[in-house]
mmCIF file of C-alpha atoms in Angstrom:
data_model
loop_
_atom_site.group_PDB
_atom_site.id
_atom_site.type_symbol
_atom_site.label_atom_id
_atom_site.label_comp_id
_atom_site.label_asym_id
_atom_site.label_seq_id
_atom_site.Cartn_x
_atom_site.Cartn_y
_atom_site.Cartn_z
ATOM 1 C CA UNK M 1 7.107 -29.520 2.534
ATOM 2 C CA UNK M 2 3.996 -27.650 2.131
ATOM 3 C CA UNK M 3 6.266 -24.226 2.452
ATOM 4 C CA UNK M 4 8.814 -25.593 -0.018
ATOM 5 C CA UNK M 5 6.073 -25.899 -2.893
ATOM 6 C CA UNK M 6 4.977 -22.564 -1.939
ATOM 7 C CA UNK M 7 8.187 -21.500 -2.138
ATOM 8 C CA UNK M 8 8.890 -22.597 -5.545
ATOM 9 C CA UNK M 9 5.544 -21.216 -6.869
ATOM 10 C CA UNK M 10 6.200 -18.048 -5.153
ATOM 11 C CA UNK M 11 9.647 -17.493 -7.102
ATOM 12 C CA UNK M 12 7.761 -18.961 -10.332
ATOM 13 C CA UNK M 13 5.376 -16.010 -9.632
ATOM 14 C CA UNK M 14 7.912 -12.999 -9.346
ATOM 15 C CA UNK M 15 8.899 -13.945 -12.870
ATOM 16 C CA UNK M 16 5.634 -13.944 -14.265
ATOM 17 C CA UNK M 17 4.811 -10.990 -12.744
ATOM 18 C CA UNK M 18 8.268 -9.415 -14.049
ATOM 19 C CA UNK M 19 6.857 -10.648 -17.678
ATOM 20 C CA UNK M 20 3.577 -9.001 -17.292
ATOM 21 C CA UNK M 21 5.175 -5.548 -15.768
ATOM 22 C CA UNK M 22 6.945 -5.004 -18.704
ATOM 23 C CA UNK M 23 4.430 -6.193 -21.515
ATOM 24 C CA UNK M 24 2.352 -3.214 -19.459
ATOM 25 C CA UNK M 25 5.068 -0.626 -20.065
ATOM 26 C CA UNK M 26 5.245 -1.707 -23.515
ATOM 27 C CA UNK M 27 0.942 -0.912 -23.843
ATOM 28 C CA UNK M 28 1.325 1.823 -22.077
ATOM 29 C CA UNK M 29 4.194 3.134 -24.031
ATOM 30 C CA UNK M 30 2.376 2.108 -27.439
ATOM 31 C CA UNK M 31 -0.636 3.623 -26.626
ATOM 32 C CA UNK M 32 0.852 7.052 -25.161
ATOM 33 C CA UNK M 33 2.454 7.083 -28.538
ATOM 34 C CA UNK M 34 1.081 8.137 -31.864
ATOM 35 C CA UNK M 35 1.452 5.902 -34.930
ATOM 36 C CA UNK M 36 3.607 8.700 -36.806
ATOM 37 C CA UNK M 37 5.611 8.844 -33.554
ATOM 38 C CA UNK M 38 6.249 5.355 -33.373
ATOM 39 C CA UNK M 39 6.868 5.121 -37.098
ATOM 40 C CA UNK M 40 9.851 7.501 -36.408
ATOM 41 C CA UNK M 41 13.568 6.489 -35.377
ATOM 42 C CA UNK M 42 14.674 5.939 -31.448
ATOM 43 C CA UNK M 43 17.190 8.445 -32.656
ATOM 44 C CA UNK M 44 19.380 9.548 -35.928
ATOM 45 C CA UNK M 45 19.606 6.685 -38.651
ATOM 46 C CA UNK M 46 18.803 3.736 -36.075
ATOM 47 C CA UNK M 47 16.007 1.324 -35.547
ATOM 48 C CA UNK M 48 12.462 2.793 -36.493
ATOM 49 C CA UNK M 49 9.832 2.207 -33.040
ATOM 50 C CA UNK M 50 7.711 0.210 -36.016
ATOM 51 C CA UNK M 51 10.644 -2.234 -36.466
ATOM 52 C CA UNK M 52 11.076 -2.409 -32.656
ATOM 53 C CA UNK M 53 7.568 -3.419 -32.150
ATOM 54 C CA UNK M 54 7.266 -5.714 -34.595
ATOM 55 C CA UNK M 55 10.780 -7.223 -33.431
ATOM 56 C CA UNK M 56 8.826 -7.506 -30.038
ATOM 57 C CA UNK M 57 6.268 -9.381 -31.427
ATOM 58 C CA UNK M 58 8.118 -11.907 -33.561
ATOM 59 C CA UNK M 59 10.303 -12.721 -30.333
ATOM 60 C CA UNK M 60 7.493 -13.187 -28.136
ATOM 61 C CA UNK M 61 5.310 -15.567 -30.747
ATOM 62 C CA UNK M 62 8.567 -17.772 -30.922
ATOM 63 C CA UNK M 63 7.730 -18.507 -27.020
ATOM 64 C CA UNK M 64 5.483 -20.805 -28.904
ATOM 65 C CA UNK M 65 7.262 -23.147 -30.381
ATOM 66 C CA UNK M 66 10.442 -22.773 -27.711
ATOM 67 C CA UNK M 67 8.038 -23.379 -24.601
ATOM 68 C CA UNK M 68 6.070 -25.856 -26.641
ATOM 69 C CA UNK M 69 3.198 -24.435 -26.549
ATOM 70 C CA UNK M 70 2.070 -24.225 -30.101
ATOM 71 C CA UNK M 71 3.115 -22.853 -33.342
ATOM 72 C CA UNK M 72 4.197 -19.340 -34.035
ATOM 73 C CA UNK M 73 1.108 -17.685 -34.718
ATOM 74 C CA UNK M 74 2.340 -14.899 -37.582
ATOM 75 C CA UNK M 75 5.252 -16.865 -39.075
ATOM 76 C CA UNK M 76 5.479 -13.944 -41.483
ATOM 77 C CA UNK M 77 6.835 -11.815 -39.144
ATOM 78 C CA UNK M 78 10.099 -13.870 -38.440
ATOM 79 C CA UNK M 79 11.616 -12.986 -41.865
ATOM 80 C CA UNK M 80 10.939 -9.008 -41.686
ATOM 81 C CA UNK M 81 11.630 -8.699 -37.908
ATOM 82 C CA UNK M 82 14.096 -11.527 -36.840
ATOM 83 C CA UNK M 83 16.157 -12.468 -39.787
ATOM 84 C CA UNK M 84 16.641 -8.791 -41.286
ATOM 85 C CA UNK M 85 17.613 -5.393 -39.939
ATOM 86 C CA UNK M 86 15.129 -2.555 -40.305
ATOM 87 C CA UNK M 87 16.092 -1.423 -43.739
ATOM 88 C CA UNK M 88 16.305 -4.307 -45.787
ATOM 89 C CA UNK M 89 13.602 -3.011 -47.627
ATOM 90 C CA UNK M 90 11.181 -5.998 -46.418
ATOM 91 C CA UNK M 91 7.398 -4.612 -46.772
ATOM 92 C CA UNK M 92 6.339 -4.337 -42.669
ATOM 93 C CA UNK M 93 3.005 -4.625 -41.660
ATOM 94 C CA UNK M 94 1.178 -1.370 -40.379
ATOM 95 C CA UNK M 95 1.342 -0.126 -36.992
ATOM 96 C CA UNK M 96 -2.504 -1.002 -36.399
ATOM 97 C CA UNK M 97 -1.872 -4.520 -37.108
ATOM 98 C CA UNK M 98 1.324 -5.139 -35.280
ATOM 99 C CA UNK M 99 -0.506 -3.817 -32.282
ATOM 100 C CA UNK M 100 -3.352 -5.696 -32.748
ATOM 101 C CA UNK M 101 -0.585 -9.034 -33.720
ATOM 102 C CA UNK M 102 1.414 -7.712 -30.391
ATOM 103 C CA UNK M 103 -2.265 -8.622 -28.394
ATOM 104 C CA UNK M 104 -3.157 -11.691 -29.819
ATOM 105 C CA UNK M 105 0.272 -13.223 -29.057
ATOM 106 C CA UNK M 106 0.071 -11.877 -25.434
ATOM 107 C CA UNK M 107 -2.995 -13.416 -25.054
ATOM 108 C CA UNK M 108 -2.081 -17.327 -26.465
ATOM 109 C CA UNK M 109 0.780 -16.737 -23.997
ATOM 110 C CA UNK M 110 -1.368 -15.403 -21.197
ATOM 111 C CA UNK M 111 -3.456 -18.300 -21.629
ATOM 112 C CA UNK M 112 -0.437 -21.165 -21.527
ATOM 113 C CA UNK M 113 1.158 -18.875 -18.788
ATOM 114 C CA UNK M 114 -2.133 -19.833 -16.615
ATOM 115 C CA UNK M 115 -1.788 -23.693 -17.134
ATOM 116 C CA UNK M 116 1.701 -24.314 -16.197
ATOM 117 C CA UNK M 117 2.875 -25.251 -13.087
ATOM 118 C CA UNK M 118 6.244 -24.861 -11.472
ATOM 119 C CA UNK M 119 7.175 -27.968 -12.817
ATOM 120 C CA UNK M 120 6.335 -27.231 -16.081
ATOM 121 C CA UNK M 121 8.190 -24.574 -16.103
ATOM 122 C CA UNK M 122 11.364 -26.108 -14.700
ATOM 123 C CA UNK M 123 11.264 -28.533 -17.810
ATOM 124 C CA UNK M 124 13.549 -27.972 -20.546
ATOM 125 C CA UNK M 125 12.536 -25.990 -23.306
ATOM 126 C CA UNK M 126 12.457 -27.144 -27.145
ATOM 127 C CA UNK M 127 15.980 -25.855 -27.958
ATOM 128 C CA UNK M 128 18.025 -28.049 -25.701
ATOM 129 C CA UNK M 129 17.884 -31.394 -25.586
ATOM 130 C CA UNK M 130 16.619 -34.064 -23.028
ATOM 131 C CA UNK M 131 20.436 -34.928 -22.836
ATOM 132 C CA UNK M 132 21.850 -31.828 -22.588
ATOM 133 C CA UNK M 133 19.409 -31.038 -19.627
ATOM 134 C CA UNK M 134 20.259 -33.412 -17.478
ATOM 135 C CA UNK M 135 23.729 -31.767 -17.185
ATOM 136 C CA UNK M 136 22.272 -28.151 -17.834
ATOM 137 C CA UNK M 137 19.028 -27.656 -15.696
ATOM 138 C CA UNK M 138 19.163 -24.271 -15.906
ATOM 139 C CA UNK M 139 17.855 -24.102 -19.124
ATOM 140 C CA UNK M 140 14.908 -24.258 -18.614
ATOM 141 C CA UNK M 141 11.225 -22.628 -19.707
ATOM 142 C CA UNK M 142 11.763 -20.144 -16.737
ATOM 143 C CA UNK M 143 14.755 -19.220 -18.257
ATOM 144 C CA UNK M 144 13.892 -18.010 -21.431
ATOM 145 C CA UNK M 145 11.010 -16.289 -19.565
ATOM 146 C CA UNK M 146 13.944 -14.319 -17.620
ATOM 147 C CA UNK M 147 15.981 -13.914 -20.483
ATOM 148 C CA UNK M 148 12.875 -12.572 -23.011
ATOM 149 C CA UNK M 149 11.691 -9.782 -20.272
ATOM 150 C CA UNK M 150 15.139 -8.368 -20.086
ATOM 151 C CA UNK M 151 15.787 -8.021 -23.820
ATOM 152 C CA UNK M 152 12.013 -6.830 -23.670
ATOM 153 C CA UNK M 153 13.248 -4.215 -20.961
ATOM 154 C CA UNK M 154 16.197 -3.527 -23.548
ATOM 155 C CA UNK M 155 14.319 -2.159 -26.381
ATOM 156 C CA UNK M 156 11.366 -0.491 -24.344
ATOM 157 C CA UNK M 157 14.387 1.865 -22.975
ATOM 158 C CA UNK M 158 15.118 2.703 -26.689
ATOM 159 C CA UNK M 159 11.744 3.205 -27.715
ATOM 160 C CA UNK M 160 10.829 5.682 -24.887
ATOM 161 C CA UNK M 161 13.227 8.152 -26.896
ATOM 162 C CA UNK M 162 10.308 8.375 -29.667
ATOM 163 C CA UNK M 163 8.283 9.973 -27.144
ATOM 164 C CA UNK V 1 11.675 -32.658 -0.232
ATOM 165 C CA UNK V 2 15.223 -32.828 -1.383
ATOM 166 C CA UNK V 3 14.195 -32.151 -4.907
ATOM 167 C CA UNK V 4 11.987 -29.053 -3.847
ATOM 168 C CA UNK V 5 14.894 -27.387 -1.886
ATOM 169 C CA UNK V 6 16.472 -28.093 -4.951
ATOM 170 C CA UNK V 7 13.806 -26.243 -7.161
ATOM 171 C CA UNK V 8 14.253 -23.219 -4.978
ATOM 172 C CA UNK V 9 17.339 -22.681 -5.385
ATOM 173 C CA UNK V 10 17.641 -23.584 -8.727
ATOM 174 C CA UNK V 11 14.990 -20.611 -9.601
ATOM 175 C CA UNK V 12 17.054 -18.218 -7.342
ATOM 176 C CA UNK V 13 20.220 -19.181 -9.107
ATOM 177 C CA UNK V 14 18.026 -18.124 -12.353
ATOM 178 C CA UNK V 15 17.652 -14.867 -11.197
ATOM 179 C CA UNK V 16 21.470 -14.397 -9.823
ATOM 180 C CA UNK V 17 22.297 -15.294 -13.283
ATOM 181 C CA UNK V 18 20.215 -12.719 -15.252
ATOM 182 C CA UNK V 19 21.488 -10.170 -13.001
ATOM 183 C CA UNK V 20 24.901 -11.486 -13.730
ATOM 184 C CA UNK V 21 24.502 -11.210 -16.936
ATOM 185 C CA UNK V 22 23.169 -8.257 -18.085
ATOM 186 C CA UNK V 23 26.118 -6.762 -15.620
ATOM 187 C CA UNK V 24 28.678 -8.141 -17.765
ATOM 188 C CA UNK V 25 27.042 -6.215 -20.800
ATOM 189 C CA UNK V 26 27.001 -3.642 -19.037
ATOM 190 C CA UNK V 27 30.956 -3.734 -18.561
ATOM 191 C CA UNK V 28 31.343 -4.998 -22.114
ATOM 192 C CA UNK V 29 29.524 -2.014 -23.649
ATOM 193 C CA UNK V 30 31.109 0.733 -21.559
ATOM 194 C CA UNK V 31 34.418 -1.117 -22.208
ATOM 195 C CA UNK V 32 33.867 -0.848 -25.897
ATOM 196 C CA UNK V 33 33.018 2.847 -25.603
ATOM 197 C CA UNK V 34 35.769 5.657 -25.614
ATOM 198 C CA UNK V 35 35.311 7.973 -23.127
ATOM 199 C CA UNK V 36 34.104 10.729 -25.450
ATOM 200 C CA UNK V 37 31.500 8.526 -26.675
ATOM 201 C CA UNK V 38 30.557 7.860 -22.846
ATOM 202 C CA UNK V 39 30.007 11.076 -22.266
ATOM 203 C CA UNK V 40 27.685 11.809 -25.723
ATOM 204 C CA UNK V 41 23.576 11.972 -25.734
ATOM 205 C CA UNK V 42 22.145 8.749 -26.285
ATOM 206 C CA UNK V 43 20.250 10.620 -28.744
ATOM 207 C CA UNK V 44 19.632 14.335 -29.533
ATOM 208 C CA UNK V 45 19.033 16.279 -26.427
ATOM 209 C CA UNK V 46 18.100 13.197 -24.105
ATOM 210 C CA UNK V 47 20.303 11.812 -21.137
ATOM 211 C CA UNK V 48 24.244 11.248 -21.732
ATOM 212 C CA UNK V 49 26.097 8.173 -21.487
ATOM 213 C CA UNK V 50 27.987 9.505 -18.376
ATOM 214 C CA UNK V 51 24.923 10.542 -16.304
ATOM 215 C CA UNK V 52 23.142 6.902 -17.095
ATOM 216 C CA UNK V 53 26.072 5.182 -16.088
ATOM 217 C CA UNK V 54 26.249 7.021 -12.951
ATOM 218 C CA UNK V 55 22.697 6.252 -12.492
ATOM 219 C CA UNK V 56 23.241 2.757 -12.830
ATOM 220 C CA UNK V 57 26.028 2.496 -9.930
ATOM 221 C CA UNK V 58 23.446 4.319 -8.008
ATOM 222 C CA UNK V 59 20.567 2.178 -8.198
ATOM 223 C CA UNK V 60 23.279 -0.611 -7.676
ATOM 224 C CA UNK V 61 24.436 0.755 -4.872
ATOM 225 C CA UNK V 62 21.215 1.569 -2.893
ATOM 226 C CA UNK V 63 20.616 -2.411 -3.132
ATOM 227 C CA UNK V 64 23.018 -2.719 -0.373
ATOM 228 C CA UNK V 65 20.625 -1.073 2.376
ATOM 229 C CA UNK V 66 17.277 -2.144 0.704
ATOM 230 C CA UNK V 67 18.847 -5.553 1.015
ATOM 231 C CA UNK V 68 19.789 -5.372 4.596
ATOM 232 C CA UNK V 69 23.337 -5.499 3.641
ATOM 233 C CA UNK V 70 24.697 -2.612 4.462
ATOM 234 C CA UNK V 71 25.219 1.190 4.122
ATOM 235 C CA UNK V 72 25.509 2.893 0.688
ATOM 236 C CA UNK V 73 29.035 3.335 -0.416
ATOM 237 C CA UNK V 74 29.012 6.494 -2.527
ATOM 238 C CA UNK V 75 26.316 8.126 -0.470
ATOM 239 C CA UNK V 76 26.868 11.188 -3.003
ATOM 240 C CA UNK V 77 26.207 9.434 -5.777
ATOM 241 C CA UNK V 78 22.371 9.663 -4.857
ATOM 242 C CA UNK V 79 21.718 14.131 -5.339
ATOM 243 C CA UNK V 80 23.243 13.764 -8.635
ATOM 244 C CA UNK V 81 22.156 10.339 -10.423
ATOM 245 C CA UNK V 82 18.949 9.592 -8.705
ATOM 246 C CA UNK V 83 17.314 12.724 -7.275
ATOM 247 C CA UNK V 84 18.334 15.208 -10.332
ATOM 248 C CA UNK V 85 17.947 14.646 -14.280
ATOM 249 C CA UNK V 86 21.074 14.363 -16.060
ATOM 250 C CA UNK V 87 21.819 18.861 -16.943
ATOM 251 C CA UNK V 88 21.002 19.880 -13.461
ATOM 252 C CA UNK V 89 24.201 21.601 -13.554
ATOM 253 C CA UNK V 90 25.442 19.459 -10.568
ATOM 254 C CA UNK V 91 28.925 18.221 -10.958
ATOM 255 C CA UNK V 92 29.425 14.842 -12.203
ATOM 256 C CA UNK V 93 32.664 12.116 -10.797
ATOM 257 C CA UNK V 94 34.865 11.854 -14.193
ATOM 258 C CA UNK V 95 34.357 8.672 -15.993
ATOM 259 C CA UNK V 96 36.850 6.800 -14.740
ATOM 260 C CA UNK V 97 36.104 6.957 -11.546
ATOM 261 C CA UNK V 98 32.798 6.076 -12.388
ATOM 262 C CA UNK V 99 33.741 2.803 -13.528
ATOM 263 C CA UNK V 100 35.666 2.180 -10.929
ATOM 264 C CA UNK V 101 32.664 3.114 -8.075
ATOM 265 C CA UNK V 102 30.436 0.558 -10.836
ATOM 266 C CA UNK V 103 33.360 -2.356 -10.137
ATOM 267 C CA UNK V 104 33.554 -1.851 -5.980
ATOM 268 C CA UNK V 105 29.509 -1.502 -5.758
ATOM 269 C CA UNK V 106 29.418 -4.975 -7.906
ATOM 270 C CA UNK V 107 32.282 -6.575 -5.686
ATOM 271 C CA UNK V 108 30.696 -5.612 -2.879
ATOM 272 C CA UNK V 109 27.365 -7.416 -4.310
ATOM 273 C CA UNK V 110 28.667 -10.007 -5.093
ATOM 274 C CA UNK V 111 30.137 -10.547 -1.802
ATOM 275 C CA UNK V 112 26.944 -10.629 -0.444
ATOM 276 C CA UNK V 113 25.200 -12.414 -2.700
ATOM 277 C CA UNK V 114 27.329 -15.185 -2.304
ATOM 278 C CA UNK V 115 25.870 -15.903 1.474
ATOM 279 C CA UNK V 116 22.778 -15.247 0.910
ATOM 280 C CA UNK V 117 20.322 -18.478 0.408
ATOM 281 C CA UNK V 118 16.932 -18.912 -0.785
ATOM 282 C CA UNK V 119 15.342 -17.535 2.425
ATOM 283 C CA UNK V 120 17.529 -14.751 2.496
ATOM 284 C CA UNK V 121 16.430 -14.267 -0.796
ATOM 285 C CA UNK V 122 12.566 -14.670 0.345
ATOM 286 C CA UNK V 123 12.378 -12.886 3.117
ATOM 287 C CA UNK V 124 11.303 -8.995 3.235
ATOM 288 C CA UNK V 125 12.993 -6.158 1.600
ATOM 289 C CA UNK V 126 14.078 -3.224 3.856
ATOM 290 C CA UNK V 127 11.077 -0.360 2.534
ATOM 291 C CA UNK V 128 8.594 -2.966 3.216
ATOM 292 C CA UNK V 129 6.962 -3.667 7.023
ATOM 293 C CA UNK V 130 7.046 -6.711 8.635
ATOM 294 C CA UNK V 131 3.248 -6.610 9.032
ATOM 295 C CA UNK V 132 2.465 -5.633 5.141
ATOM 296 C CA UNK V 133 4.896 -8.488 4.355
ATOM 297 C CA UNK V 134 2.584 -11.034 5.952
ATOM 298 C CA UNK V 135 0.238 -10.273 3.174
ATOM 299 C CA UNK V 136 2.415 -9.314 0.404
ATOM 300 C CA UNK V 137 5.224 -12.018 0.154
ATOM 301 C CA UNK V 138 6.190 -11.023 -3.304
ATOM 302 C CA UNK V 139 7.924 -7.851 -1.866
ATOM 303 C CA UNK V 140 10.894 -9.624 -0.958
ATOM 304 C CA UNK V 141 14.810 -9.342 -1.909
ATOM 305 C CA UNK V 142 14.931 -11.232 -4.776
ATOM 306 C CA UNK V 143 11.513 -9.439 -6.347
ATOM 307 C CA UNK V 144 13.451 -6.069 -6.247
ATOM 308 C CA UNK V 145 16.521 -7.872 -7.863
ATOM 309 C CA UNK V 146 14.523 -9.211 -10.550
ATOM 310 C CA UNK V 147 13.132 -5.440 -11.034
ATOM 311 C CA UNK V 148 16.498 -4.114 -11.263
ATOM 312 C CA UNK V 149 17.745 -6.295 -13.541
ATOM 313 C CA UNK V 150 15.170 -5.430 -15.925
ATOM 314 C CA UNK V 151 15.530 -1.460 -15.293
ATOM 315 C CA UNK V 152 19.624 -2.208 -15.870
ATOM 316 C CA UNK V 153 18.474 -3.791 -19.489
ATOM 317 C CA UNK V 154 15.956 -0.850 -20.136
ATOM 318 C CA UNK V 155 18.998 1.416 -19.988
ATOM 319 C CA UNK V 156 21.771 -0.706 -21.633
ATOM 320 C CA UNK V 157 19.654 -0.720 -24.574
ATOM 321 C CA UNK V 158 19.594 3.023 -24.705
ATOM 322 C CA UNK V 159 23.443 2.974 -23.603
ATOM 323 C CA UNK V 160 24.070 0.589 -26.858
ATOM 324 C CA UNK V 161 22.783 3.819 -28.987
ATOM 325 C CA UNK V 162 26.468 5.279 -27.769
ATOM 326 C CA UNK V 163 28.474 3.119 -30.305
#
């Protein structure tokens, strides 16, 4: 029994550690870039690196509210980076503050991250409800976890083309 | 202890699913693309559609030894998509035979995956030793499927820039 729980925080591990390796890539990427460079487009006419970013941002401070760990800390951001495309001709906020935005939301997450337990993270997150979870346990906090670092992976690969 | 053995394989199944998933946009996207527009730049000058699709099936493929499942299929595959950038001049399978070497890799993957259960899944990968793996239990099979899956997504999201 002892192993099993191991096991379970082992696999709960690999995904954290999945989340982390790629929120690195993204600092590393950030910081390797300058701020004209990541003010430019990934290529011809698409999606400027400063939208991407702050896209990144928005979808990581609405783990909040869908893990339940709080409110979204720059509710600003969902309008500009969520609801409209980059050229909707929404004023963004500069570079040095998305990055600056981009750490304090790692951090409130980094912080929750270190609380939770396996089972906590086996629970169902705020968009599906205590019904629908008995039936659906896959959709759970992990999950979004899983789901968020891929689409995370997604847009780093675009904005390595600003480099 | 039934509920744990549950847990564990509920978190594998999360995994199996991601990967699962970001396969079938993989298919969707390439399916959507001509293939002229396979074989464009993803932007200006950087890699084309054909050579990161043929990287794809590589790193795909080589799962089936670093799993312990088997040997490579397209051993040739490996000179041109993993060891050389995309204009080394070396020549390239046509596209769609490409997507047909992308469809037998994932069948045969699949296959595989199918047996394998949550210790399979836990136990060591094939480039790490049985001695470092007594200290280092992360490095196991589903830790490098998790890291695949998220190195698929980084390049679908520059593949997207095709359409």
């Amino acid at each position: 029994m002892e192993n099993l729980v191991d096991k379970s925080q082992l696999l709960v591990k690999l995904v954290l550690n999945a989340w982390d390796t790629q929120n690195k890539f993204l600092q590393e990427l950030i910081s390797s870039l300058t701020d004209e460079q990541l003010a430019g487009e990934i290529s011809p006419g698409r999606n400027s690196g400063t939208y991407l970013l702050g896209h990144l941002v928005a979808v990581s401070d609405a783990l909040l509210p869908l893990l339940g760990f709080g409110p979204l800390l720059f509710p600003e951001l969902e309008e500009i980076f969520l609801k409209n495309p980059d050229k909707s001709g929404l004023q963004k906020p500069e570079i040095p503050q998305l990055k600056l935005m981009l750490q304090e939301v790692n951090q409130e997450l980094a912080a929750h991250f270190k609380l939770a337990d396996e089972d906590e993270w086996m629970s169902r997150h705020m968009a599906v409800s205590p019904e629908s979870f008995i039936n659906e346990p896959h959709r759970n906090k992990l999950n979004v976890l899983i789901s968020r670092t891929n689409h995370m992976a997604n847009h780093i690969g675009q904005m390595t083309l600003l480099r």
